[in-house]
Amino acid sequence: MKFIDEAKIEVIAGDGGNGVASFCREKFRPFGGPDGGDGGKGGSIWAVADRNINTLVDYRFSKLHKARNGENGRGSDCYGKGADDIMLRMPVGTLIIDQNDGEIVADLTEHGQQVLLAKGGEGGWGNIHFKTSTNRAPRQKTEGKEGERRELRLELKVLADVGLLGMPNAGKSTFITAVSNARPKIADYPFTTLHPNLGMVRVSHEKSFVIADIPGLIEGAAEGAGLGIQFLRHLQRTRLLLHIVDLAPFDNVDPVKEAKAIVKELQKYDESLYEKPRWLVLNKLDMVPEDERKKRVKDFIKRFGWKGPVYEISALTRDGCEELVQDIYHYLAEQKQLEQRVEASPQMEEAARGINSIDPDDPRFKILD
């Protein structure tokens, strides 16, 4: 299936049915009174997050989604039938944006999450609602309301814990193949990876995390060089970035220059993404003579000016990969626990003290000058 991470659609909810002005004309009831029913409600359009879908390809070719109108009311107190709602299933991680004002309509981050995109119009009232003691034969009725209409832009940002950065042919696809269940295309030419790949890394039976591999970046990506930076959005939800560097490049290319170019393009794209925790992973050490490895690694770190965590691996032979995977899992676990404590801390403190709010009139507080 072709990977599509952007799409534009138009959603049109159904109009409500009209109410009707009708009077009962049954035998032995010559003045039966008003019996006009209400119109039915128009169909609404909903977005539903589905973890079994991983692309927006269905919405690239099916751009218009229109719900049915509600039926008009009829006599004999018959109400019009309401139209069925339309459920649009989208991948988990889809961001829905209003095309006209740029407002974020929804962010689908959990499986089964439902969001109303366009509300169906309410049905009109029949004359049965206008009967009073002084108006025994009302002829009033109301029209059904129009359904909402919206033009939306869909952007898919994959949900992953760890994201891979690097130049084309840095060994990202080989690495994700070595440590996870992902099986991306691997070849000895640039831009083998044309779309993001997700892999589940299983540390133990009950311990795992998700890693994302995106197409390689090159210098000038922010201006559209190579595949550009269109896939960097898929790293915005990650907790950790792995900057994979080819330490044994062909054609005498300087790996330090390439690594600095990646960091520069990352900062151009999004400052918050640039500020994310990032680890340096020096790959393809199996292609460096053993007696030169320490010297080459030390020289790279010094010229690159790196002061963060450094890992030396060979994705092909899997040397050093197990240690890296274990450290990633422990880091992610610590981050999740820290976030949980931060979220729970204010609530726990207030609950323990029996304080629901900071009220200056509360006798338990004393304002000090």
PDB file of C-alpha atoms in Angstrom, residues 247 285 288-301 312:
ATOM      1  CA  LEU A 247      31.658   6.697  10.381  1.00  0.00           C
ATOM      2  CA  LEU A 285      32.331   0.526  12.899  1.00  0.00           C
ATOM      3  CA  VAL A 288      36.784   0.737  10.322  1.00  0.00           C
ATOM      4  CA  PRO A 289      40.026  -1.082  11.162  1.00  0.00           C
ATOM      5  CA  GLU A 290      39.961  -2.087  14.810  1.00  0.00           C
ATOM      6  CA  ASP A 291      43.172  -0.225  15.652  1.00  0.00           C
ATOM      7  CA  GLU A 292      41.746   3.025  14.207  1.00  0.00           C
ATOM      8  CA  ARG A 293      38.291   2.990  15.841  1.00  0.00           C
ATOM      9  CA  LYS A 294      39.076   4.797  19.090  1.00  0.00           C
ATOM     10  CA  LYS A 295      41.076   7.474  17.290  1.00  0.00           C
ATOM     11  CA  ARG A 296      38.368   8.053  14.660  1.00  0.00           C
ATOM     12  CA  VAL A 297      35.575   8.197  17.242  1.00  0.00           C
ATOM     13  CA  LYS A 298      37.522  10.610  19.443  1.00  0.00           C
ATOM     14  CA  ASP A 299      38.347  12.843  16.487  1.00  0.00           C
ATOM     15  CA  PHE A 300      34.714  12.925  15.337  1.00  0.00           C
ATOM     16  CA  ILE A 301      33.347  13.837  18.771  1.00  0.00           C
ATOM     17  CA  GLU A 312      29.382   2.992  18.912  1.00  0.00           C
TER      18      GLU A 312
END
